[in-house]
Short mmCIF file of C-alpha atoms in Angstrom, two decimals:
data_model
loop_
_atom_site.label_atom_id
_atom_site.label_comp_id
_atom_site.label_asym_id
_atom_site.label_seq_id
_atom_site.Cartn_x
_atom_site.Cartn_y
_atom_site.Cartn_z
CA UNK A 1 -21.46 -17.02 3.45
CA UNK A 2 -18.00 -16.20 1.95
CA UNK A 3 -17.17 -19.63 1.34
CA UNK A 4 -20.12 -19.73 -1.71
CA UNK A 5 -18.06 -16.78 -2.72
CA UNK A 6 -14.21 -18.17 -3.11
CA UNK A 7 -12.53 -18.17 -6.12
CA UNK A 8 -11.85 -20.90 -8.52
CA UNK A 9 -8.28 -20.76 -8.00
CA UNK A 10 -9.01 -20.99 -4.24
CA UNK A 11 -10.66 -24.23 -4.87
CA UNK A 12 -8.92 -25.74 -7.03
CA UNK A 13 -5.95 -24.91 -4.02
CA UNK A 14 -7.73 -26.13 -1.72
CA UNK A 15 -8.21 -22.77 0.34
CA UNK A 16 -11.25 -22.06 2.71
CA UNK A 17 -12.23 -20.48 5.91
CA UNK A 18 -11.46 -21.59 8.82
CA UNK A 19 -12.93 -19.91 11.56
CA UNK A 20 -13.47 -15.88 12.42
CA UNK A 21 -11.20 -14.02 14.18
CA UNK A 22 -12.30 -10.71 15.76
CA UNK A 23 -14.65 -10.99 13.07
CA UNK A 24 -12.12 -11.31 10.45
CA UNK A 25 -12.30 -15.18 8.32
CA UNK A 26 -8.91 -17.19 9.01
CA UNK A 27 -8.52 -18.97 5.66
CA UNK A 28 -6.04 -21.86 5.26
CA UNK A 29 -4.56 -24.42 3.02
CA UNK A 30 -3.38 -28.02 3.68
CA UNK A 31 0.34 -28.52 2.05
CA UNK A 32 0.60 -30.74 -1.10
CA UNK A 33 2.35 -30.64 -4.53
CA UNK A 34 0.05 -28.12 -5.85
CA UNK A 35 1.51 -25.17 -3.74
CA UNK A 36 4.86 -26.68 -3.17
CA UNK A 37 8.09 -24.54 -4.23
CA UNK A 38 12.02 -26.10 -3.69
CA UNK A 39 11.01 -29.28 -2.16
CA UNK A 40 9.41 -29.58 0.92
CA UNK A 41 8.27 -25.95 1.28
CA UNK A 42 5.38 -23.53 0.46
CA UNK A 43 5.56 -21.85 -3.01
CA UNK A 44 5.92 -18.06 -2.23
CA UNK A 45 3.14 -17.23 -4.48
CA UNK A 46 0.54 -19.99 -3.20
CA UNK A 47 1.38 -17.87 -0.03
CA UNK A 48 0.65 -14.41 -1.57
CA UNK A 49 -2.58 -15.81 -3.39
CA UNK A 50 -3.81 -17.52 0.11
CA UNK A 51 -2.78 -13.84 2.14
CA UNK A 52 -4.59 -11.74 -1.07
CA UNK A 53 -7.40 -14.01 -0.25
CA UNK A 54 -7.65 -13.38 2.93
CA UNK A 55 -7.04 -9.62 2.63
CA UNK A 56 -9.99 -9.65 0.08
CA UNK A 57 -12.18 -11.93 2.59
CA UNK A 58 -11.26 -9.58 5.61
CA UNK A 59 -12.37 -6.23 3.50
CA UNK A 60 -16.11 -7.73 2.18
CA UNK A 61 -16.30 -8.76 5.97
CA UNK A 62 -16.44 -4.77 7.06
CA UNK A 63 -17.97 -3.65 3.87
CA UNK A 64 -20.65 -5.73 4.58
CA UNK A 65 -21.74 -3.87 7.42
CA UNK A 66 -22.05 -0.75 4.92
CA UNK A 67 -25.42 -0.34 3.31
CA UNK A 68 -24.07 -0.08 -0.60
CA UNK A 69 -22.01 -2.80 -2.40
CA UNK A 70 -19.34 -2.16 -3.81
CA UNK A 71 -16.68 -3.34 -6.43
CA UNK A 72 -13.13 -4.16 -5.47
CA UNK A 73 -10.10 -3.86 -7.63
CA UNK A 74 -7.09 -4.57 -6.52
CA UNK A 75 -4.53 -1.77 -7.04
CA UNK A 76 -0.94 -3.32 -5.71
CA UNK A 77 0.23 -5.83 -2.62
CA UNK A 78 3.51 -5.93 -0.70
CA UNK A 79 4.64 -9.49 0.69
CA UNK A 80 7.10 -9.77 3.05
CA UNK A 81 8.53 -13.27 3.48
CA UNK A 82 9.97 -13.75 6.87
CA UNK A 83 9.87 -17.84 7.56
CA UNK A 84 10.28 -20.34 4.84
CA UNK A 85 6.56 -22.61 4.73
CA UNK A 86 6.96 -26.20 5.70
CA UNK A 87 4.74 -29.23 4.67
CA UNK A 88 1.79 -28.48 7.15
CA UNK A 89 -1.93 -26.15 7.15
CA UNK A 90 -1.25 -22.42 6.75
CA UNK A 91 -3.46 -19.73 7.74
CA UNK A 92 -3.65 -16.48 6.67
CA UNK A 93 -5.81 -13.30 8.29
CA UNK A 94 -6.52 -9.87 7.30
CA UNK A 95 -7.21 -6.93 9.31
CA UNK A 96 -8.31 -3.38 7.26
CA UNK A 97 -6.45 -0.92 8.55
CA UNK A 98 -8.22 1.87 7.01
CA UNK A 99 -11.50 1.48 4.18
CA UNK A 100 -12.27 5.29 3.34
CA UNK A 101 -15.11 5.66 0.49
CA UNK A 102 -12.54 5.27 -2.74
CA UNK A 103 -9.41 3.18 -1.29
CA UNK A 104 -9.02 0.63 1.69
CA UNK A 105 -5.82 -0.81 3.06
CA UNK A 106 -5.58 -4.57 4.86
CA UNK A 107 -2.80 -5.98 6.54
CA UNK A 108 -2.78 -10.10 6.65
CA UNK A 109 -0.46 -12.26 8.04
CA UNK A 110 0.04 -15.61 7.14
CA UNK A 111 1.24 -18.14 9.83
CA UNK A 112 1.52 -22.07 10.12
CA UNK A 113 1.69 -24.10 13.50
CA UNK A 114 2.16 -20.94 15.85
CA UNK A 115 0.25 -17.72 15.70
CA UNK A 116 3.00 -15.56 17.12
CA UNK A 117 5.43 -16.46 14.69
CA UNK A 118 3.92 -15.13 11.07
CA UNK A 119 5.98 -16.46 7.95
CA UNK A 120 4.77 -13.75 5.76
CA UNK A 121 2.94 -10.59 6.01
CA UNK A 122 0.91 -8.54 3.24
CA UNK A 123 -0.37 -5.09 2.86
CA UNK A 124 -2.44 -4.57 0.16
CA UNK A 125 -4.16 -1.66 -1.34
CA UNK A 126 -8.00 -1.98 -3.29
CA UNK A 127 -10.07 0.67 -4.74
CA UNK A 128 -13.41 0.28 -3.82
CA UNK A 129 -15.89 1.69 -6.49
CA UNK A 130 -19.69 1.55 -6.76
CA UNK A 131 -20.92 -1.91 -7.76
CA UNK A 132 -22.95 -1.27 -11.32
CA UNK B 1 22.22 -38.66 -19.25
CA UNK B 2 19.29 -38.31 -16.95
CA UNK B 3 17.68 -35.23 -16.06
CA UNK B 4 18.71 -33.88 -12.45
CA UNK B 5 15.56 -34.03 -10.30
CA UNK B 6 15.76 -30.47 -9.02
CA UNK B 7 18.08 -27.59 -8.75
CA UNK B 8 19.49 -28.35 -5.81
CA UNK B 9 21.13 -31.54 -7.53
CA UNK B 10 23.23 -29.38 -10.32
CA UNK B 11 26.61 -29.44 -9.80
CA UNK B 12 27.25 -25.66 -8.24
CA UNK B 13 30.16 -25.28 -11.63
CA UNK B 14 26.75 -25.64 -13.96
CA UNK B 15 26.20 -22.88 -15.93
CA UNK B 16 22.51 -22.29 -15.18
CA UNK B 17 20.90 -22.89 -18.25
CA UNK B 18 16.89 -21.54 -17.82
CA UNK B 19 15.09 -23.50 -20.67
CA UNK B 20 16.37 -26.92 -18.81
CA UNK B 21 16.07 -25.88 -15.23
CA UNK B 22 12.45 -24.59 -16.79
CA UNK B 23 11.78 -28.16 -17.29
CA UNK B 24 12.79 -29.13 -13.64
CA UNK B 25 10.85 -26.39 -12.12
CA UNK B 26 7.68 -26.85 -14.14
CA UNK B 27 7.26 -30.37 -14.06
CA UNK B 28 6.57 -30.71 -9.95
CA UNK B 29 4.69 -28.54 -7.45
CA UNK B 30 3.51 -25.24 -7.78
CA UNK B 31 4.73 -24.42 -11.24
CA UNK B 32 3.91 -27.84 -12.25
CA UNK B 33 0.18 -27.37 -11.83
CA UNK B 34 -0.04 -23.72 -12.54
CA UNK B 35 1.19 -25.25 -16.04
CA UNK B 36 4.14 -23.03 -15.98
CA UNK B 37 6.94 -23.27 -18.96
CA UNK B 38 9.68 -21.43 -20.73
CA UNK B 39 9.49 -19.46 -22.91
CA UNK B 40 12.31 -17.15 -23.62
CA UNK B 41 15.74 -15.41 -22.02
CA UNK B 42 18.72 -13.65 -22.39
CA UNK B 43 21.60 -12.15 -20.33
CA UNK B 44 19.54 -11.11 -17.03
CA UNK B 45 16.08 -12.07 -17.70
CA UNK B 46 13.66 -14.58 -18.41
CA UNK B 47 10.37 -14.94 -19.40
CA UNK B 48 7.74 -17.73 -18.71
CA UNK B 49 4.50 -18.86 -20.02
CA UNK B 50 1.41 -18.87 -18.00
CA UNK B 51 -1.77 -20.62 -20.30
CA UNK B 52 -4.65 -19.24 -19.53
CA UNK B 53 -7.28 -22.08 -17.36
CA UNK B 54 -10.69 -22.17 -16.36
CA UNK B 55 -9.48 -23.10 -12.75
CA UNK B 56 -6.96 -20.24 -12.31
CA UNK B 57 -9.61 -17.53 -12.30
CA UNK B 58 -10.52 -15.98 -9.31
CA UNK B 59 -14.04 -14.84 -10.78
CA UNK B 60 -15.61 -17.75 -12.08
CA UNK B 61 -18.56 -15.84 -14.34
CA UNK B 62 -15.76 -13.35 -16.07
CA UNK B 63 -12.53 -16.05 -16.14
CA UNK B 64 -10.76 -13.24 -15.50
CA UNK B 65 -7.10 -15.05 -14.17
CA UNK B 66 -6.65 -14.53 -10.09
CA UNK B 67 -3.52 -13.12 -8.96
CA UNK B 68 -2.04 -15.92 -7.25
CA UNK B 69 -0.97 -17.63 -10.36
CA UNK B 70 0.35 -14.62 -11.75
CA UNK B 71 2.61 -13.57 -8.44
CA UNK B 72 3.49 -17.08 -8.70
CA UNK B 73 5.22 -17.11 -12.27
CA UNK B 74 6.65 -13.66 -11.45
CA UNK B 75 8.43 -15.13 -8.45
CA UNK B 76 10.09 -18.11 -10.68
CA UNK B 77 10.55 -15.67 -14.01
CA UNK B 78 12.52 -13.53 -11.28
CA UNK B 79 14.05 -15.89 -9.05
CA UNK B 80 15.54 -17.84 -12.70
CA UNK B 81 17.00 -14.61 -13.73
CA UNK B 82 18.71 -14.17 -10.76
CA UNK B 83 20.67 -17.57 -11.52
CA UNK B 84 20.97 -16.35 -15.26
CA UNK B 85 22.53 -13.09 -14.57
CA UNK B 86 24.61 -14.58 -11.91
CA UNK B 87 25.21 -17.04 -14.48
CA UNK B 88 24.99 -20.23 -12.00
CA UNK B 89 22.38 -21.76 -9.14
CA UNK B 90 22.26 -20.17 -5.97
CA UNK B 91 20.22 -21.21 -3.56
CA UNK B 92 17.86 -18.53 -2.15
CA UNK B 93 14.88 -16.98 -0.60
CA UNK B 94 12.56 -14.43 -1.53
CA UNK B 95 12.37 -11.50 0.80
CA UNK B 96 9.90 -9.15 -0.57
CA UNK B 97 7.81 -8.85 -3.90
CA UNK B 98 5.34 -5.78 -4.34
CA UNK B 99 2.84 -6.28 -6.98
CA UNK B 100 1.19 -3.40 -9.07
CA UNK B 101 -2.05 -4.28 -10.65
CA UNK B 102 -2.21 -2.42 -14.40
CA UNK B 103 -5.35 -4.27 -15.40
CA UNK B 104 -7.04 -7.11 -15.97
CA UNK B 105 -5.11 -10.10 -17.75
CA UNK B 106 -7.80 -11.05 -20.44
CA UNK B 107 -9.57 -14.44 -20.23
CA UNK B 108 -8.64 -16.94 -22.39
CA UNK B 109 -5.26 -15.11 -23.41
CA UNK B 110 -1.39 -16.63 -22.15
CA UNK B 111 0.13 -14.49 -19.64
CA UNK B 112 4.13 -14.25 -20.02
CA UNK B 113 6.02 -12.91 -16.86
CA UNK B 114 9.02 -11.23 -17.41
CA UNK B 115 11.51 -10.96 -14.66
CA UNK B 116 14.38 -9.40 -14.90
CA UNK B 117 17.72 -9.26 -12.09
CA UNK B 118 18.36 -5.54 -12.24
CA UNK B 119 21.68 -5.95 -9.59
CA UNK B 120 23.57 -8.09 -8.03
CA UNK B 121 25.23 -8.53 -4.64
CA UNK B 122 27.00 -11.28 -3.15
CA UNK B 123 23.91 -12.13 -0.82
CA UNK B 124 20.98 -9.67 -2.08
CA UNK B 125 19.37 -9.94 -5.80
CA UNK B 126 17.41 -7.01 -7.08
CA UNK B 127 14.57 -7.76 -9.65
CA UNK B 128 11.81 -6.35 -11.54
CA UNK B 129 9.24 -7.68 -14.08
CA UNK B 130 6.16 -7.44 -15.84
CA UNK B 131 3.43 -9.64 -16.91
CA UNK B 132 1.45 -9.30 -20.31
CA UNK B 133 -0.91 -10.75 -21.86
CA UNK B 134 -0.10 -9.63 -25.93
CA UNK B 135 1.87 -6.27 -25.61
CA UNK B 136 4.83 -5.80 -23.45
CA UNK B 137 4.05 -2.04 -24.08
CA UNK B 138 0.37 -2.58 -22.14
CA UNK B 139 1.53 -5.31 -19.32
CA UNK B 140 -0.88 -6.45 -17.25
CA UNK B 141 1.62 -6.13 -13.56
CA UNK B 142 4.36 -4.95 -13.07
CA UNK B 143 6.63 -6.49 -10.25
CA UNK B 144 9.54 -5.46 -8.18
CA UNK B 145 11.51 -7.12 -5.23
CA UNK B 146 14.63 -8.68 -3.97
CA UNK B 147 15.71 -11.76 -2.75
CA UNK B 148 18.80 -13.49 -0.59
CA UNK B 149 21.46 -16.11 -1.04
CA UNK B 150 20.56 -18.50 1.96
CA UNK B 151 23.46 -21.30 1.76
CA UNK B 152 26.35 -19.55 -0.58
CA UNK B 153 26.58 -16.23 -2.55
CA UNK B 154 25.52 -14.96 -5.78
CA UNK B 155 29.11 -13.65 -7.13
#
């Protein structure tokens, strides 16, 4: 279960799955003062921690299926804000793109009340290396 | 006098002063709980304080600090220098911020974040920044991004 798994940032945020989505975990976050920005919407960086999340989430999800663990270290992310958050639950969802043997790259969007209207999107980039 | 509750309360002829509007943005929300304060500034940048906390990590057994927290003080040390350089409060948006990952912040240690407004136009703001835990030579992220005047310009 990736929920035993979630950071303690993530909790002390409030963050946690959801539901699956084509196999990837939807995580999401209810709105309050913690992860406000200006008033009455969603700090940009409570966004990019909830997306990262999710990208990380999305990427154990397929490495799972992989018979060795390994490690994952974050290399850079790319956020994109396109909609300003308002005071309601946001989701975010990864999808990897492409997880070779040294390097993987997710996508995640991040969206609040409708699905086809994403208010931010990530890519990020992790190396994957053999867990010690 | 009493303190303006947030930015968007300044009179727009304010010179934009970072260690009070630090105050304003650090006392409420986001920056609020991440602990967030000021911590140092000059023409076109300013730097914040991020105290390391047990409940910021995002590995429990190392401590190491998550990222959130850290993309989160970049985006205010950036978005404050913007209104520093352009020596008054704008409001605006963040379009895009790219994070590079150097290493490891160390546990226990304060991260400061750095931003810096590298340009100005009358709607776009260019920035950059780093984060560091003890040497600005050996940062811990570097940052980079823009953002937009949304009611207004910058110049």
């Amino acid at each position: 279960m990736i929920s035993a798994g979630l950071s303690p940032y993530a909790q002390a945020l409030g963050i946690d799955i959801d539901h699956d989505e084509n196999g990837q975990p939807v995580l999401f976050v209810d709105f309050s003062d913690r992860i406000q920005g200006r008033p009455g919407y969603l700090h940009g960086g409570a966004m990019s921690g909830l997306m990262e999340m999710a990208g990380i989430a999305a990427l154990q999800a397929e490495l799972a299926q992989r018979a060795e663990t390994v490690r994952l270290k974050p290399v850079n992310v790319q956020v994109e804000f396109m909609r300003g958050g308002t005071e309601q639950r946001t989701f975010a969802c990864g999808s990897v793109t492409r997880a070779g043997r040294r390097v993987a790259l997710v996508n995640v969007e991040a969206w609040q009340d409708d699905r086809s209207k994403p208010i931010a999107l990530a890519q990020m980039k992790i190396l994957l290396s053999p867990a010690e | 006098m009493t303190e303006p509750k947030s930015l968007q309360d300044l009179p727009s002829e304010f010179v934009f002063d970072p260690a009070r509007a630090s105050k304003m943005m650090t006392r409420h929300g986001h920056g609020g709980w991440l602990g967030l304060s000021y911590h140092a500034h000059g023409e076109d940048w300013v730097e914040l304080a991020l105290p390391w906390r047990a409940d910021l990590a995002g590995v429990a057994e190392t401590g190491v600090l998550a990222s959130g927290p850290i993309i989160s003080m970049m985006d205010n040390a950036t978005s404050m220098a913007v209104w520093t350089a352009a020596k008054r409060f704008t409001p605006h948006v963040t379009l895009d911020l790219r994070v590079d990952y150097m290493r490891a912040a160390v546990p226990g240690r304060t991260v400061i974040g750095r931003g810096e407004c590298y340009k100005l136009t009358r709607t776009i703001s260019f920035i950059r920044g780093i984060a560091y835990d003890e040497d600005p030579e050996d940062p811990v992220a570097h940052v980079i991004g823009t953002f937009m005047a949304s009611h207004g310009t910058y110049l």
